[in-house]
mmCIF file of C-alpha atoms and ligand atoms in Angstrom:
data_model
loop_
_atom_site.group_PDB
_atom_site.id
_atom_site.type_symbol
_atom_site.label_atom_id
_atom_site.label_comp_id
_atom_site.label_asym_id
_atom_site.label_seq_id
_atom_site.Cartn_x
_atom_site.Cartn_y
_atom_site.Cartn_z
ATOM 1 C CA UNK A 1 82.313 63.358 67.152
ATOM 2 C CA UNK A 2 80.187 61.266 68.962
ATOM 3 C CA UNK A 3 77.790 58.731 67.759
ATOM 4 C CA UNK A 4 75.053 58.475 69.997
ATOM 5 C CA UNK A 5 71.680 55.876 69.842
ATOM 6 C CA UNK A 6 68.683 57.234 71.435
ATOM 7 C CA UNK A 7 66.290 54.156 72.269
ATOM 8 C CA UNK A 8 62.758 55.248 72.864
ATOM 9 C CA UNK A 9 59.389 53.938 72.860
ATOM 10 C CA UNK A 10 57.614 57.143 74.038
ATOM 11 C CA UNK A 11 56.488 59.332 71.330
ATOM 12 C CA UNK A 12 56.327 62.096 73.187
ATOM 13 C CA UNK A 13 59.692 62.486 74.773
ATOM 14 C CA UNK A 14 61.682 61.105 71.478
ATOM 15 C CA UNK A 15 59.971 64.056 69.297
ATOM 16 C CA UNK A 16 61.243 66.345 71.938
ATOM 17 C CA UNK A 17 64.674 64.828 72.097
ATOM 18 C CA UNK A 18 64.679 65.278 68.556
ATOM 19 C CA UNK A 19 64.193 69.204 68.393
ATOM 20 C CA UNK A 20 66.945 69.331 71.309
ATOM 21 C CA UNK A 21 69.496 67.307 69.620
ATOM 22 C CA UNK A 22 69.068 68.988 66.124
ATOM 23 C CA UNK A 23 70.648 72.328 68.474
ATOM 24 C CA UNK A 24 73.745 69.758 69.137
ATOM 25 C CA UNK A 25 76.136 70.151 66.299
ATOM 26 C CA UNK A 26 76.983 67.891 64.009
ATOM 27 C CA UNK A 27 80.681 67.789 64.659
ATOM 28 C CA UNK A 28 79.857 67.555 68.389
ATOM 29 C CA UNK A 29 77.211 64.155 68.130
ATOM 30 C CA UNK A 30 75.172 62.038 65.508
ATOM 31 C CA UNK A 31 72.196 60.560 66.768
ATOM 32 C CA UNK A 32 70.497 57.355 65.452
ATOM 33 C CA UNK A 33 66.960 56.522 67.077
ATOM 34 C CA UNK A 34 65.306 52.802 67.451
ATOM 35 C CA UNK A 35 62.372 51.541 69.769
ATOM 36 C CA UNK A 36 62.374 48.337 71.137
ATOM 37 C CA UNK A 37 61.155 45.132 69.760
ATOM 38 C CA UNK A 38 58.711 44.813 72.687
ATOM 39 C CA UNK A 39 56.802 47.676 71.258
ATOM 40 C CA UNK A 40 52.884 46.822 70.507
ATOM 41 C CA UNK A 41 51.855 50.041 68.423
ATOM 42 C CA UNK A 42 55.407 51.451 67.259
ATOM 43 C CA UNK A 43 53.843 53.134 64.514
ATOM 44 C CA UNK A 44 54.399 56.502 65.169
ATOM 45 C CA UNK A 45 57.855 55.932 65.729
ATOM 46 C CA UNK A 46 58.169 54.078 62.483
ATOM 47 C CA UNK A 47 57.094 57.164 60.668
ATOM 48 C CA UNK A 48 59.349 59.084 62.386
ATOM 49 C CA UNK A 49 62.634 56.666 61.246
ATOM 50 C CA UNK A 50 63.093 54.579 63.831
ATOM 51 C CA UNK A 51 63.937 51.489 63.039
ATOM 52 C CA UNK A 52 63.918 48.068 65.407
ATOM 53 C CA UNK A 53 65.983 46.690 68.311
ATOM 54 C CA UNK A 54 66.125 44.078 70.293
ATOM 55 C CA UNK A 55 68.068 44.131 73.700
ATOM 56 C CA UNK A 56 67.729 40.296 74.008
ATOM 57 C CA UNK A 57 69.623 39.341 70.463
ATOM 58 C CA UNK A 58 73.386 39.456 70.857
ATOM 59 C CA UNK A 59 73.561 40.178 67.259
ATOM 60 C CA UNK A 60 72.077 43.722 68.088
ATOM 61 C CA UNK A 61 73.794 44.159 71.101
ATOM 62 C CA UNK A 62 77.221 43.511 69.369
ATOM 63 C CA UNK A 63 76.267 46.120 66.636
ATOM 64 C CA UNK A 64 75.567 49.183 69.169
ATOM 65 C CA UNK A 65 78.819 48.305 71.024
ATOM 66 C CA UNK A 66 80.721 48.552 67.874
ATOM 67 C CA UNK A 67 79.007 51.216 66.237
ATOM 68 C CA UNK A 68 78.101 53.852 69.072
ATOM 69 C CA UNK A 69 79.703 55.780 71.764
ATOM 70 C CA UNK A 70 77.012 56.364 73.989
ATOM 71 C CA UNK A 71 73.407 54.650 74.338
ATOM 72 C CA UNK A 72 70.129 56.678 75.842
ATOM 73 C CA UNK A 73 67.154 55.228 77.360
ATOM 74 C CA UNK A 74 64.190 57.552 76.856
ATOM 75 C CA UNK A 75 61.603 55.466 78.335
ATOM 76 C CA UNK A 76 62.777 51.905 76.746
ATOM 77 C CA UNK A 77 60.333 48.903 77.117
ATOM 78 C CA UNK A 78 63.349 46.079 77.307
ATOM 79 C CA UNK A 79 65.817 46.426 80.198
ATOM 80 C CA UNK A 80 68.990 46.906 78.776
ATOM 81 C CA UNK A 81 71.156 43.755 79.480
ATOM 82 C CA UNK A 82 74.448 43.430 81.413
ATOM 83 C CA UNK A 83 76.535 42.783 78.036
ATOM 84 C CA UNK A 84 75.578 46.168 76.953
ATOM 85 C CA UNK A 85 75.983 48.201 80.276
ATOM 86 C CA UNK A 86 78.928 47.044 81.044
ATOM 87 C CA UNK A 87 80.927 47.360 77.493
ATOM 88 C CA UNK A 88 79.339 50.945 76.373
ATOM 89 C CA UNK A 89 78.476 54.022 78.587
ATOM 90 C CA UNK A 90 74.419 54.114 78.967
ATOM 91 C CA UNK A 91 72.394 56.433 80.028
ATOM 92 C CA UNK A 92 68.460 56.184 81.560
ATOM 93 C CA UNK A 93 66.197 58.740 81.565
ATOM 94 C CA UNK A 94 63.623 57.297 83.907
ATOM 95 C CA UNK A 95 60.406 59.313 84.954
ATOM 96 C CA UNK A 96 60.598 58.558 89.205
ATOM 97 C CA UNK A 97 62.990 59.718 91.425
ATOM 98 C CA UNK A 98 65.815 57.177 92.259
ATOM 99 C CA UNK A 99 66.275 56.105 94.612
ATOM 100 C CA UNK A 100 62.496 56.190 95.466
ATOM 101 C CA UNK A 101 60.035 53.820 93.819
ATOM 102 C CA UNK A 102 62.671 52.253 91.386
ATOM 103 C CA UNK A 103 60.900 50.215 88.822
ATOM 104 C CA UNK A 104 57.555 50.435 87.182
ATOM 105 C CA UNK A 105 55.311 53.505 87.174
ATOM 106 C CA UNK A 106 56.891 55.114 90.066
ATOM 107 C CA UNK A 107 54.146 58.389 90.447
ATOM 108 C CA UNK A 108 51.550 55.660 90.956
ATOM 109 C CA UNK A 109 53.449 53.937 94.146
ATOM 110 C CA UNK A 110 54.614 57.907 95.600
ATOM 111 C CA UNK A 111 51.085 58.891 95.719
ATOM 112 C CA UNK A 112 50.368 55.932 97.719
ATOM 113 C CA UNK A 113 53.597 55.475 99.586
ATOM 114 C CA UNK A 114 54.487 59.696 99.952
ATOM 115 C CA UNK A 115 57.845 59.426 98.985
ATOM 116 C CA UNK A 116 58.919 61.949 96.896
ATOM 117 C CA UNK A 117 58.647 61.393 93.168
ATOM 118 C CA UNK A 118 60.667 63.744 90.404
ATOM 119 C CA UNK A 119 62.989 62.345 87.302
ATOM 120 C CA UNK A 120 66.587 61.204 87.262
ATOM 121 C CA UNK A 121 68.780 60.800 84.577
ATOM 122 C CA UNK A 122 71.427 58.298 85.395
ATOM 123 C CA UNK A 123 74.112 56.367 84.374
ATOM 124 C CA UNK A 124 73.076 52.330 84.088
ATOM 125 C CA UNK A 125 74.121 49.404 85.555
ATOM 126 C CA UNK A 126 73.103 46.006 85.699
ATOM 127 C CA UNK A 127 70.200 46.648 88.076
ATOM 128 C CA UNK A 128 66.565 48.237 87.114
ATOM 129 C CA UNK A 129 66.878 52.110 87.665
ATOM 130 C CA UNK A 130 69.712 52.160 89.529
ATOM 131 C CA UNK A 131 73.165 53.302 88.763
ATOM 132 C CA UNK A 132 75.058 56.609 89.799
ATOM 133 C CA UNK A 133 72.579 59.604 89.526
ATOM 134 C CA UNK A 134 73.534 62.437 87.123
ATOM 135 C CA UNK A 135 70.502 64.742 86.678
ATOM 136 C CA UNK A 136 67.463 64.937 89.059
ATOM 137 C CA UNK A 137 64.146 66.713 89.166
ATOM 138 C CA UNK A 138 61.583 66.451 91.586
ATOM 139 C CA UNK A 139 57.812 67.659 91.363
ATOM 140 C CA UNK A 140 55.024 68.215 93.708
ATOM 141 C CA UNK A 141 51.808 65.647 94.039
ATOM 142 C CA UNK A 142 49.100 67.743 95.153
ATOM 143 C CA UNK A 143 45.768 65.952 96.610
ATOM 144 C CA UNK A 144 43.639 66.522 93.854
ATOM 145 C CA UNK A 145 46.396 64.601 91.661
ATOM 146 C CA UNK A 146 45.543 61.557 89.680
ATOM 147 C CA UNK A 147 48.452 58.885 88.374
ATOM 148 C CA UNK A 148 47.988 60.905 84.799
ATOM 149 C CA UNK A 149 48.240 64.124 86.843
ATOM 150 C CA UNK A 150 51.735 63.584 88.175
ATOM 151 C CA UNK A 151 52.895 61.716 85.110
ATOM 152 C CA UNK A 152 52.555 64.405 82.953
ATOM 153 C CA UNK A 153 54.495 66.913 85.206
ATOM 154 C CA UNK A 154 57.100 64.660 85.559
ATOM 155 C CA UNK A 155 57.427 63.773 81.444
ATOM 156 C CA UNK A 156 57.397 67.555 81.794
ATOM 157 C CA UNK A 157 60.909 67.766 83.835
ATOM 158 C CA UNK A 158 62.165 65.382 82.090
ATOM 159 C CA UNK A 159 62.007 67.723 78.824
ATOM 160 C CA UNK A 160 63.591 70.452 81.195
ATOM 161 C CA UNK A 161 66.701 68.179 81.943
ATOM 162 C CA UNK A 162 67.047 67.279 78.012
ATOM 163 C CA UNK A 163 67.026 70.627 77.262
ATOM 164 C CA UNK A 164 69.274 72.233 79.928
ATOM 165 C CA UNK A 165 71.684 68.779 79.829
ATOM 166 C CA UNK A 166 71.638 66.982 76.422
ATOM 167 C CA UNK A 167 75.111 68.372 75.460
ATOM 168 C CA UNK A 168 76.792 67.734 78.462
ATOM 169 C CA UNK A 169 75.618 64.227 78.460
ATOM 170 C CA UNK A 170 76.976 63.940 75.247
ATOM 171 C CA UNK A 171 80.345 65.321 75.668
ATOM 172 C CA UNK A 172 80.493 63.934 79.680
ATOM 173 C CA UNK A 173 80.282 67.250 81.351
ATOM 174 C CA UNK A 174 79.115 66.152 84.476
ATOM 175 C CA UNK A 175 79.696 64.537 87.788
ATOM 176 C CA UNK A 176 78.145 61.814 89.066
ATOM 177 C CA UNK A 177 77.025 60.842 92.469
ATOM 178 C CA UNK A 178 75.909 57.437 93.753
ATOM 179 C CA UNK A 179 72.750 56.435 94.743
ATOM 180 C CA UNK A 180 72.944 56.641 99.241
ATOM 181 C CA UNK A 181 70.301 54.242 99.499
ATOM 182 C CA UNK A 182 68.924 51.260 97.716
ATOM 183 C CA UNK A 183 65.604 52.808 98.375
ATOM 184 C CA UNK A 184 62.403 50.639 97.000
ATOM 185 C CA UNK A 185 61.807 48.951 93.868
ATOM 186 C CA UNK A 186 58.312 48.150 92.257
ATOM 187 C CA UNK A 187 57.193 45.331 89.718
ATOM 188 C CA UNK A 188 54.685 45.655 87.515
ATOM 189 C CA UNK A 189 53.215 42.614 89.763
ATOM 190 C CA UNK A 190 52.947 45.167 92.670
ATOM 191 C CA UNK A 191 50.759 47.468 90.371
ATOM 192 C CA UNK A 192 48.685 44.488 89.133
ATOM 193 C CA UNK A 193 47.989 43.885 92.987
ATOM 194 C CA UNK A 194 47.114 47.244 93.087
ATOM 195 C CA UNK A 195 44.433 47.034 90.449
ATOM 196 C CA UNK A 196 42.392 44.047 91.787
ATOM 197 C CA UNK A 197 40.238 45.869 94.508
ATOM 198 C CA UNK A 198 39.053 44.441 97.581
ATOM 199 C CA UNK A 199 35.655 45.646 98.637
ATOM 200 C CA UNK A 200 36.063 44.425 102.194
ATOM 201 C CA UNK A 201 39.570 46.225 102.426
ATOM 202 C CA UNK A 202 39.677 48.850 105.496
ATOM 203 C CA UNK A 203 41.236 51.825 105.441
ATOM 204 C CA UNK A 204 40.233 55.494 106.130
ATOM 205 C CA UNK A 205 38.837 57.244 103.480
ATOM 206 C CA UNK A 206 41.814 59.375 102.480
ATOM 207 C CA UNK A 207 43.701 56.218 101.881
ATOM 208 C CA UNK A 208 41.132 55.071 99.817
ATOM 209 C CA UNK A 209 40.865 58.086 97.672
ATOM 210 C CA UNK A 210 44.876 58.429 97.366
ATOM 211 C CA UNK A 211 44.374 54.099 96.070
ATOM 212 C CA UNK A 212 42.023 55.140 93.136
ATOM 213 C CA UNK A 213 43.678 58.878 92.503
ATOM 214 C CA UNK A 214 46.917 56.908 91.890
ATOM 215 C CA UNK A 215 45.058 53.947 90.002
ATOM 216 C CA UNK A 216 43.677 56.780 87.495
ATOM 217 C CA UNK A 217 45.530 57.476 84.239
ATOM 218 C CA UNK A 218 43.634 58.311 81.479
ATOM 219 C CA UNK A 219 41.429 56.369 79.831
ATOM 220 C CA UNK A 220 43.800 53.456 81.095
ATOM 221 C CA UNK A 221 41.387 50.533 82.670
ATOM 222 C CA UNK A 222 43.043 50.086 86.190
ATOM 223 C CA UNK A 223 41.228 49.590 89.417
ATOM 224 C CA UNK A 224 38.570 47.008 89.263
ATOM 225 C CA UNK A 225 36.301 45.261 91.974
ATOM 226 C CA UNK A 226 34.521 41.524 90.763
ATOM 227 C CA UNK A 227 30.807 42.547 91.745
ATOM 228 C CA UNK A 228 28.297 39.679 93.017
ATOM 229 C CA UNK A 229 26.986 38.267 89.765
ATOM 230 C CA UNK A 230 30.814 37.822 88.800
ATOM 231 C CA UNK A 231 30.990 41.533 86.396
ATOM 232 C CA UNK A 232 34.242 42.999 86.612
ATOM 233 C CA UNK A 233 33.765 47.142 87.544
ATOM 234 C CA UNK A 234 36.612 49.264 86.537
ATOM 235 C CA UNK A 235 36.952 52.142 88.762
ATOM 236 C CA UNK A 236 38.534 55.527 88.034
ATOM 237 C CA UNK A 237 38.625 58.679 90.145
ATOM 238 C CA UNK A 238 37.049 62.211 89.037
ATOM 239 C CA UNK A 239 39.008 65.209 91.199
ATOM 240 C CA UNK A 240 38.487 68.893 90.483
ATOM 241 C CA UNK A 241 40.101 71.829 92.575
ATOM 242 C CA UNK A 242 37.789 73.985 93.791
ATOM 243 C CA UNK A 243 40.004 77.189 91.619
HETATM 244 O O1 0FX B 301 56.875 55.832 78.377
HETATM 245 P P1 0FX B 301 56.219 55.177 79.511
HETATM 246 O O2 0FX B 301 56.209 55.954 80.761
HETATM 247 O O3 0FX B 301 56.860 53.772 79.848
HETATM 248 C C1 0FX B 301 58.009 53.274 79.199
HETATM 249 C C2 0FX B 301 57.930 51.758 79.194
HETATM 250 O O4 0FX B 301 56.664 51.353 78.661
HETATM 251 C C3 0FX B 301 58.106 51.195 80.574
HETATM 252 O O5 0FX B 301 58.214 49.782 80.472
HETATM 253 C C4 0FX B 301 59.380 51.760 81.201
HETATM 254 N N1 0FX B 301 59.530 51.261 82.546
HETATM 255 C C5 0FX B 301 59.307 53.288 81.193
HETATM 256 C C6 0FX B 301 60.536 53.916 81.767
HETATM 257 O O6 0FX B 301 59.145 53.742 79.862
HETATM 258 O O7 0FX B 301 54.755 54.817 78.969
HETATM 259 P P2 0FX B 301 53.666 53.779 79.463
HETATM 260 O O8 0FX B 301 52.498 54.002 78.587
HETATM 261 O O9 0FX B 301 54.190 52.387 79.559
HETATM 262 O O10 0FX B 301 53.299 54.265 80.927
HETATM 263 C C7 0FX B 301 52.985 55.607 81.219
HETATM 264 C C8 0FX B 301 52.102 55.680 82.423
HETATM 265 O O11 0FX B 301 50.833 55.186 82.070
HETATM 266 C C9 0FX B 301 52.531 54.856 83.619
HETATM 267 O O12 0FX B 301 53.406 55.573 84.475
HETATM 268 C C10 0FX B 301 51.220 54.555 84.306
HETATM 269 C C11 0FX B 301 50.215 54.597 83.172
HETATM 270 N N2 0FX B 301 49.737 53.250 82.834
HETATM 271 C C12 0FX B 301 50.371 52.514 81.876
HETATM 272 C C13 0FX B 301 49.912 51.252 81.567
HETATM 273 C C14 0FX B 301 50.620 50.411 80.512
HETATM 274 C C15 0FX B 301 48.621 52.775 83.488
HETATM 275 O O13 0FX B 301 48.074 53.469 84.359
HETATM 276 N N3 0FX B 301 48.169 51.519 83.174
HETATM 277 C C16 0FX B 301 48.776 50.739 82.247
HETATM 278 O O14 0FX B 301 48.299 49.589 81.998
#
C-alpha cells in the first residue's frame, strides 16, 4: 500500500481528486491532503480536512519523507524544495504545457506568445515545472478566448488525466520521457509587466486585443493604464462569438 500526500491549494481540482481517489482502493493507496502555508483564504480546504504545510520548514519536510511514498502537486502555492524532490518521488500537475510557458499562468503568456498551451503531469525536479513529462494534454485557444477562457479548459484536462491516470501514478505504471527543450519560463514579474499598460505602446490592433483577451480572468483586476489626473483604469476585455 501506498501512502500518498496530495498538496493542493485549488479547490476545485482537490474536490475532484478526491472523488477519483476514493475509486483507488484502499489496499492499493491512502491519501492524506494539506494546502500550503502560503494560502490567503484556505478556508474551503480547511472544511474539507486539510490541514497545513509548509515547504520551507525542514521539520515538515522531514515528516513527508518519512511518512509518505509519493507527494502530488495539484496546483501548490510553495515550490517544492530540493530536499524534498530529491529524497521522495513527486509529482506536478501543472495547468501549461511543458515545455512551453513554464512558470506562472502559462494560458495568459500562449495567447500572447502562440505557443501551444495544454497540461502536463510530470515528475519534479529541482527546477520550476520542469522535470521528465509523464502525462500531457493540450487544448485549443480560439480568438474569442479570454485568460479565464483557456484556464478553465485546461483545469478541465487536467480532471481528464486524473481520472484516466491517478492509479497508474500511484502504482508507477508509466514511462517517462524528458523534456527536448528547455523551452520558456515566466515569472509572475513578467505578468506584472504585463498588467501596467502603456497608452503610447504600438502595435496592430490584433495584438492589442490578444494583450487584454489574455489580461482578462474573471473578475480578477489585471490590465490597468494611469490616466492624466493620476486614476488608475483597470481594463478587461468583453468577446462574444457570433454562434
Ligand atoms: O490554482 P491556480 O491555477 O494556481 C496555483 C498557485 O496559486 C500558483 O502559484 C501555481 N503556480 C499554480 C500551479 O497553482 O489558481 P490561481 O488563482 O493562483 O490562478 C488561476 C488563474 O487565475 C491564473 O492562471 C491567472 C488568473 N489570475 C490569478 C491571479 C492570482 C489572474 O488573472 N490574476 C491574478 O492576480
Amino acid at each position: 500500500m501506498k501512502k500518498v500526500l496530495i498538496v493542493s491549494d485549488n479547490v476545485e481540482l482537490v474536490t475532484y481528486f478526491k472523488t477519483i481517489a476514493r475509486t483507488i482502493p484502499i489496499e492499493v493507496a491512502q491519501f492524506h491532503y494539506c494546502y500550503s502555508v502560503i494560502n490567503k483564504s484556505p478556508r474551503a480546504l480547511k472544511e474539507m480536512g486539510m490541514f497545513v504545510v509548509n515547504m520551507k520548514s525542514g521539520h515538515d519536510i522531514s515528516s513527508i519523507v518519512s511518512n509518505y511514498d509519493l507527494v502530488i502537486s495539484a496546483h501548490c502555492k510553495q515550490i517544492f524544495p530540493k530536499t524534498l524532490v530529491e529524497s521522495i518521488r513527486c509529482i506536478n500537475i501543472h495547468p501549461g504545457l511543458n515545455p512551453h510557458n513554464r512558470g506562472w499562468f502559462p494560458q495568459v503568456f500562449s495567447i500572447l506568445n502562440k505557443k501551444p498551451i495544454g497540461c502536463t503531469i510530470h515528475l519534479m525536479d529541482s527546477e520550476i515545472d520542469h522535470g521528465a513529462i509523464i502525462y500531457q494534454k493540450e487544448v485549443k485557444i480560439d480568438s474569442w478566448d479570454t485568460s479565464l477562457d483557456v484556464y478553465q479548459r485546461v483545469v478541465d484536462a487536467e480532471k481528464i488525466l486524473i481520472k484516466e491516470h491517478l492509479s497508474d501514478l500511484v502504482t508507477e505504471n508509466y514511462t517517462c520521457k524528458t523534456m527536448e527543450i528547455e523551452g520558456n519560463y515566466n515569472g509572475i514579474r513578467d505578468f506584472k509587466h504585463l498588467t501596467n499598460l502603456d497608452l503610447k505602446h504600438e502595435a496592430s490592433l490584433a495584438e492589442h486585443i490578444d494583450l487584454l483577451r489574455a489580461l482578462t480572468h474573471g473578475d480578477f483586476k489585471n490590465a490597468y493604464f494611469i490616466d492624466g489626473k493620476g486614476n488608475k483604469v483597470f481594463v478587461r476585455l468583453h468577446l462574444e462569438n457570433e454562434q
